[in-house]
Coordinates of N, CA and C in Angstrom, one line a residue:
M1 N 55.7 -19.8 5.5 CA 56.7 -20.3 4.5 C 56.2 -20.2 3.1
K2 N 54.8 -20.5 2.9 CA 54.2 -20.3 1.6 C 54.4 -19.0 1.0
Q3 N 54.1 -18.0 2.0 CA 54.2 -16.5 1.6 C 55.5 -16.2 1.1
I4 N 56.7 -16.7 1.8 CA 58.0 -16.4 1.4 C 58.4 -17.0 0.0
R5 N 57.9 -18.2 -0.2 CA 58.2 -18.9 -1.5 C 57.3 -18.1 -2.6
R6 N 56.1 -17.7 -2.3 CA 55.3 -16.9 -3.3 C 56.0 -15.7 -3.6
T7 N 56.5 -14.9 -2.6 CA 57.2 -13.7 -2.8 C 58.5 -13.8 -3.6
S8 N 59.2 -14.9 -3.2 CA 60.5 -15.2 -3.9 C 60.2 -15.5 -5.4
R9 N 59.1 -16.2 -5.8 CA 58.8 -16.4 -7.2 C 58.5 -15.2 -7.8
I10 N 57.6 -14.3 -7.1 CA 57.3 -13.0 -7.7 C 58.5 -12.1 -7.9
Q11 N 59.3 -12.1 -7.1 CA 60.6 -11.3 -7.1 C 61.4 -11.8 -8.3
L12 N 61.6 -13.1 -8.4 CA 62.4 -13.6 -9.5 C 61.7 -13.4 -10.8
A13 N 60.3 -13.5 -10.9 CA 59.7 -13.2 -12.1 C 59.9 -11.8 -12.5
T14 N 59.7 -10.9 -11.6 CA 60.0 -9.4 -11.8 C 61.4 -9.2 -12.2
F15 N 62.4 -9.8 -11.6 CA 63.7 -9.7 -11.9 C 64.0 -10.1 -13.5
F16 N 63.4 -11.2 -13.9 CA 63.5 -11.6 -15.3 C 62.8 -10.7 -16.2
A17 N 61.7 -10.3 -15.9 CA 60.9 -9.3 -16.8 C 61.6 -8.1 -16.9
V18 N 62.2 -7.4 -15.8 CA 62.9 -6.2 -15.9 C 64.2 -6.5 -16.8
T19 N 64.9 -7.6 -16.6 CA 66.1 -7.8 -17.4 C 65.7 -7.9 -18.9
A20 N 64.6 -8.7 -19.1 CA 64.2 -8.9 -20.5 C 63.8 -7.5 -21.2
M21 N 63.1 -6.6 -20.4 CA 62.6 -5.4 -20.9 C 63.9 -4.5 -21.2
S22 N 64.8 -4.5 -20.3 CA 66.1 -3.8 -20.5 C 66.7 -4.2 -21.7
A23 N 66.9 -5.5 -22.0 CA 67.6 -6.0 -23.1 C 66.8 -5.5 -24.4
T24 N 65.5 -5.7 -24.3 CA 64.6 -5.4 -25.5 C 64.7 -3.8 -25.8
S25 N 64.7 -3.0 -24.7 CA 64.7 -1.6 -25.0 C 66.1 -1.1 -25.5
R26 N 67.1 -1.7 -25.0 CA 68.4 -1.4 -25.6 C 68.6 -1.7 -27.0
A27 N 68.0 -2.9 -27.4 CA 68.1 -3.4 -28.7 C 67.3 -2.6 -29.7
G28 N 66.1 -2.2 -29.3 CA 65.2 -1.5 -30.2 C 65.3 0.1 -30.2
A29 N 66.1 0.6 -29.2 CA 66.1 2.1 -29.0 C 66.8 2.7 -30.1
K30 N 66.1 3.8 -30.6 CA 66.8 4.6 -31.7 C 67.3 5.9 -31.0
K31 N 68.6 6.2 -31.5 CA 69.3 7.3 -30.9 C 69.1 8.5 -31.7
P32 N 68.9 9.7 -31.1 CA 68.8 10.9 -31.9 C 70.1 11.2 -32.5
S33 N 70.1 11.9 -33.7 CA 71.4 12.2 -34.2 C 72.2 13.1 -33.3
G34 N 73.5 12.8 -33.3 CA 74.4 13.6 -32.4 C 74.4 13.1 -31.0
A35 N 73.7 12.0 -30.7 CA 73.6 11.6 -29.3 C 74.7 10.8 -29.0
I36 N 75.1 10.9 -27.7 CA 76.3 10.1 -27.3 C 75.7 8.7 -26.8
E37 N 76.3 7.6 -27.4 CA 75.8 6.3 -27.0 C 76.5 5.9 -25.8
I38 N 75.8 5.5 -24.7 CA 76.3 5.1 -23.5 C 75.6 3.8 -23.1
Q39 N 76.3 2.7 -23.2 CA 75.6 1.5 -22.9 C 75.5 1.2 -21.5
A40 N 74.3 0.7 -21.0 CA 74.1 0.4 -19.6 C 74.8 -0.9 -19.2
L41 N 74.0 -1.9 -19.2 CA 74.4 -3.2 -18.8 C 75.2 -4.0 -20.1
R42 N 76.2 -4.6 -19.7 CA 76.9 -5.2 -20.8 C 76.2 -6.6 -21.4
P43 N 76.3 -6.8 -22.5 CA 75.7 -8.0 -23.1 C 76.1 -9.3 -22.4
S44 N 77.2 -9.4 -21.8 CA 77.7 -10.5 -21.0 C 76.7 -10.7 -19.8
F45 N 76.2 -9.7 -19.2 CA 75.3 -9.8 -18.2 C 74.0 -10.5 -18.5
D46 N 73.6 -10.0 -19.6 CA 72.3 -10.6 -20.2 C 72.5 -12.1 -20.5
K47 N 73.6 -12.4 -21.1 CA 74.0 -13.8 -21.4 C 74.1 -14.6 -20.2
C48 N 74.7 -14.0 -19.1 CA 74.9 -14.8 -17.8 C 73.5 -15.1 -17.2
V49 N 72.6 -14.1 -17.2 CA 71.3 -14.2 -16.6 C 70.5 -15.1 -17.4
D50 N 70.6 -15.0 -18.7 CA 69.9 -16.1 -19.5 C 70.3 -17.5 -19.2
G51 N 71.5 -17.7 -19.0 CA 72.2 -19.1 -18.8 C 71.9 -19.5 -17.3
S52 N 71.4 -18.7 -16.5 CA 71.4 -19.1 -15.0 C 70.3 -20.1 -14.6
E53 N 69.3 -20.2 -15.5 CA 68.2 -21.0 -15.3 C 67.5 -20.8 -14.1
G54 N 67.5 -19.5 -13.6 CA 67.0 -19.1 -12.5 C 67.5 -19.5 -11.1
V55 N 68.7 -20.1 -11.2 CA 69.4 -20.4 -10.0 C 69.9 -19.3 -9.2
T56 N 69.4 -19.0 -8.0 CA 69.7 -18.0 -7.2 C 71.2 -17.6 -7.1
L57 N 72.0 -18.6 -6.8 CA 73.5 -18.5 -6.6 C 74.1 -17.9 -8.0
T58 N 73.6 -18.6 -9.1 CA 74.2 -18.2 -10.3 C 73.7 -16.8 -10.7
L59 N 72.5 -16.4 -10.5 CA 72.0 -15.0 -10.7 C 72.9 -14.0 -9.8
N60 N 73.1 -14.4 -8.6 CA 73.9 -13.4 -7.8 C 75.3 -13.3 -8.2
N61 N 75.8 -14.4 -8.8 CA 77.1 -14.3 -9.3 C 77.1 -13.5 -10.7
C62 N 76.1 -13.6 -11.4 CA 76.0 -12.7 -12.6 C 75.9 -11.3 -12.1
I63 N 75.0 -10.9 -11.2 CA 74.9 -9.6 -10.7 C 76.2 -9.0 -10.1
G64 N 76.9 -10.0 -9.3 CA 78.1 -9.5 -8.7 C 79.2 -9.2 -9.7
A65 N 79.4 -10.0 -10.7 CA 80.4 -9.7 -11.7 C 80.1 -8.4 -12.5
E66 N 78.8 -8.2 -12.8 CA 78.4 -6.9 -13.5 C 78.5 -5.7 -12.5
Y67 N 78.2 -6.0 -11.2 CA 78.3 -4.9 -10.3 C 79.8 -4.4 -10.2
D68 N 80.7 -5.4 -10.1 CA 82.2 -5.0 -9.9 C 82.6 -4.2 -11.2
F69 N 82.2 -4.6 -12.4 CA 82.5 -3.8 -13.6 C 81.9 -2.5 -13.6
Q70 N 80.7 -2.4 -13.1 CA 79.9 -1.1 -13.2 C 80.5 -0.2 -12.1
D71 N 80.8 -0.7 -11.0 CA 81.3 0.1 -9.9 C 82.7 0.7 -10.3
R72 N 83.5 0.0 -11.0 CA 84.8 0.5 -11.6 C 84.5 1.6 -12.7
R73 N 83.5 1.4 -13.4 CA 83.1 2.3 -14.5 C 82.6 3.6 -13.7
L74 N 81.8 3.4 -12.8 CA 81.3 4.6 -12.1 C 82.5 5.4 -11.5
N75 N 83.5 4.7 -10.9 CA 84.6 5.4 -10.2 C 85.5 6.2 -11.2
V76 N 85.6 5.5 -12.5 CA 86.4 6.2 -13.5 C 85.6 7.4 -14.0
A77 N 84.4 7.4 -14.2 CA 83.5 8.4 -14.7 C 83.5 9.6 -13.5
Y78 N 83.5 9.2 -12.3 CA 83.6 10.2 -11.2 C 84.9 10.9 -11.2
R79 N 85.9 10.2 -11.3 CA 87.3 10.8 -11.3 C 87.5 11.7 -12.5
L80 N 87.0 11.3 -13.7 CA 87.1 12.1 -14.9 C 86.4 13.4 -14.7
L81 N 85.1 13.3 -14.2 CA 84.3 14.5 -14.1 C 84.9 15.4 -13.0
R82 N 85.4 14.9 -12.0 CA 85.9 15.8 -10.9 C 87.2 16.4 -11.4
Q83 N 88.0 15.8 -12.2 CA 89.1 16.4 -12.8 C 88.8 17.7 -13.7
K84 N 87.6 17.6 -14.4 CA 87.2 18.7 -15.3 C 86.6 19.8 -14.6
L85 N 86.3 19.7 -13.4 CA 85.5 20.7 -12.6 C 86.4 21.7 -11.9
P86 N 86.1 22.9 -11.7 CA 86.8 23.8 -10.8 C 86.5 23.3 -9.3
A87 N 87.4 23.7 -8.5 CA 87.6 23.3 -7.1 C 86.2 23.3 -6.4
S88 N 85.5 24.3 -6.5 CA 84.1 24.4 -5.8 C 83.1 23.4 -6.3
A89 N 83.1 23.3 -7.6 CA 82.2 22.3 -8.3 C 82.7 20.8 -7.9
S90 N 83.9 20.7 -7.8 CA 84.5 19.3 -7.5 C 84.1 18.9 -6.1
T91 N 84.1 19.9 -5.2 CA 83.6 19.6 -3.9 C 82.3 19.3 -3.8
T92 N 81.4 20.1 -4.6 CA 79.9 19.9 -4.7 C 79.6 18.4 -5.2
L93 N 80.4 18.0 -6.2 CA 80.3 16.6 -6.7 C 80.7 15.6 -5.7
R94 N 81.7 15.8 -4.9 CA 82.1 14.8 -3.9 C 80.9 14.7 -2.8
D95 N 80.4 15.8 -2.4 CA 79.2 15.8 -1.5 C 78.0 15.1 -2.1
E96 N 77.7 15.4 -3.4 CA 76.6 14.8 -4.1 C 76.9 13.2 -4.1
E97 N 78.1 12.8 -4.4 CA 78.4 11.3 -4.5 C 78.2 10.7 -3.2
R98 N 78.7 11.3 -2.1 CA 78.5 10.7 -0.8 C 77.0 10.6 -0.5
A99 N 76.2 11.7 -0.8 CA 74.8 11.6 -0.5 C 74.1 10.4 -1.4
W100 N 74.5 10.3 -2.7 CA 74.0 9.1 -3.5 C 74.4 7.9 -2.9
I101 N 75.6 7.7 -2.5 CA 75.9 6.4 -1.9 C 75.0 6.0 -0.7
A102 N 74.8 7.0 0.1 CA 73.9 6.8 1.3 C 72.6 6.4 0.8
S103 N 72.1 7.2 -0.1 CA 70.7 6.9 -0.6 C 70.6 5.5 -1.3
R104 N 71.6 5.1 -2.1 CA 71.6 3.9 -2.7 C 71.6 2.8 -1.6
D105 N 72.4 2.9 -0.7 CA 72.6 1.8 0.2 C 71.2 1.7 1.1
K106 N 70.5 2.9 1.4 CA 69.3 2.8 2.1 C 68.1 2.2 1.3
D107 N 68.1 2.7 0.0 CA 67.1 2.2 -0.9 C 67.2 0.7 -1.2
C108 N 68.5 0.2 -1.2 CA 68.7 -1.2 -1.6 C 69.0 -2.1 -0.5
E109 N 68.7 -1.7 0.7 CA 68.8 -2.5 1.9 C 67.8 -3.8 1.7
P110 N 68.4 -5.0 2.0 CA 67.5 -6.1 1.9 C 66.6 -6.3 3.0
D111 N 65.4 -6.8 2.8 CA 64.4 -7.1 3.8 C 65.0 -8.2 4.6
P112 N 65.2 -8.1 5.9 CA 65.7 -9.0 6.8 C 64.9 -10.3 6.9
Q113 N 63.7 -10.2 6.6 CA 62.7 -11.4 6.5 C 62.6 -12.0 5.3
G114 N 63.3 -11.5 4.2 CA 63.1 -12.0 2.9 C 63.9 -13.1 2.3
G115 N 64.9 -13.5 3.1 CA 65.7 -14.7 2.5 C 66.5 -14.4 1.4
T116 N 66.9 -15.4 0.6 CA 67.7 -15.2 -0.5 C 67.2 -14.4 -1.6
A117 N 65.9 -14.4 -1.8 CA 65.2 -13.5 -2.8 C 65.4 -12.1 -2.4
A118 N 65.4 -11.7 -1.2 CA 65.6 -10.3 -0.7 C 66.9 -10.0 -1.1
M119 N 68.0 -10.9 -0.9 CA 69.3 -10.5 -1.2 C 69.5 -10.3 -2.6
L120 N 68.9 -11.2 -3.4 CA 68.9 -11.0 -4.9 C 68.4 -9.7 -5.3
D121 N 67.2 -9.4 -4.8 CA 66.6 -8.0 -5.1 C 67.5 -6.8 -4.7
A122 N 68.2 -7.0 -3.5 CA 69.1 -5.8 -3.0 C 70.2 -5.8 -3.8
N123 N 70.9 -6.9 -4.3 CA 72.0 -6.9 -5.2 C 71.6 -6.3 -6.6
Q124 N 70.5 -6.7 -7.1 CA 70.0 -6.1 -8.4 C 69.8 -4.6 -8.2
C125 N 69.2 -4.2 -7.1 CA 68.9 -2.8 -6.9 C 70.3 -2.0 -6.9
R126 N 71.3 -2.5 -6.1 CA 72.6 -1.8 -6.1 C 73.2 -1.8 -7.5
L127 N 73.1 -2.8 -8.3 CA 73.6 -2.8 -9.6 C 72.9 -1.8 -10.4
N128 N 71.5 -1.8 -10.4 CA 70.8 -0.9 -11.3 C 71.1 0.6 -10.9
K129 N 71.2 0.9 -9.7 CA 71.4 2.3 -9.2 C 72.8 2.6 -9.6
T130 N 73.8 1.7 -9.5 CA 75.2 2.0 -9.9 C 75.4 2.2 -11.4
V131 N 74.6 1.4 -12.2 CA 74.5 1.7 -13.7 C 74.0 3.0 -14.0
E132 N 72.9 3.3 -13.4 CA 72.3 4.7 -13.5 C 73.2 5.8 -13.3
R133 N 73.9 5.7 -12.1 CA 74.8 6.8 -11.7 C 75.9 6.8 -12.7
A134 N 76.6 5.7 -13.1 CA 77.7 5.7 -13.9 C 77.3 6.4 -15.3
V135 N 76.2 6.1 -15.8 CA 75.7 6.7 -17.0 C 75.4 8.2 -16.8
E136 N 74.9 8.6 -15.7 CA 74.6 10.0 -15.5 C 76.0 10.8 -15.4
L137 N 77.0 10.2 -14.7 CA 78.3 10.9 -14.6 C 79.0 10.9 -16.0
E138 N 78.8 9.9 -16.7 CA 79.5 9.9 -18.1 C 78.9 11.0 -19.0
K139 N 77.5 11.0 -18.9 CA 76.9 12.1 -19.8 C 77.4 13.5 -19.3
R140 N 77.5 13.7 -18.0 CA 77.8 15.1 -17.5 C 79.3 15.4 -17.9
S141 N 80.2 14.4 -17.9 CA 81.5 14.5 -18.3 C 81.7 14.8 -19.8
A142 N 80.7 14.3 -20.5 CA 80.8 14.4 -22.0 C 80.3 15.8 -22.5
R143 N 79.8 16.6 -21.6 CA 79.2 17.9 -22.0 C 80.3 18.9 -22.2

């Protein structure tokens, strides 16, 4: 039991560190001239996480709300990009998206022995990968 609690604390500390670094890097990042600004996580997510006081249920609610938003964002970006492409490239994108979903789900599968911290990690992983994919598709669509 001590190992699970220790792991949970480490996972939560990692989660908060990554979230803090993400917010810091977004705040201090300089954009090259002519660069398209694409925001990753919304400020409301950072605010939700900051207000969670480390409560797992609250953190999962923050992640869930942001995931729902980012999943819709990804789907819009995917549809827009597919509409711009010729039929063969559109089919290739569809196949690429299916492979990406399978990879995301495999990479973000929770450790069955990990308890609630593993679920928190898995949900954060799905969110991060969804944000990365949405940004990638938005950039491709903007070309």
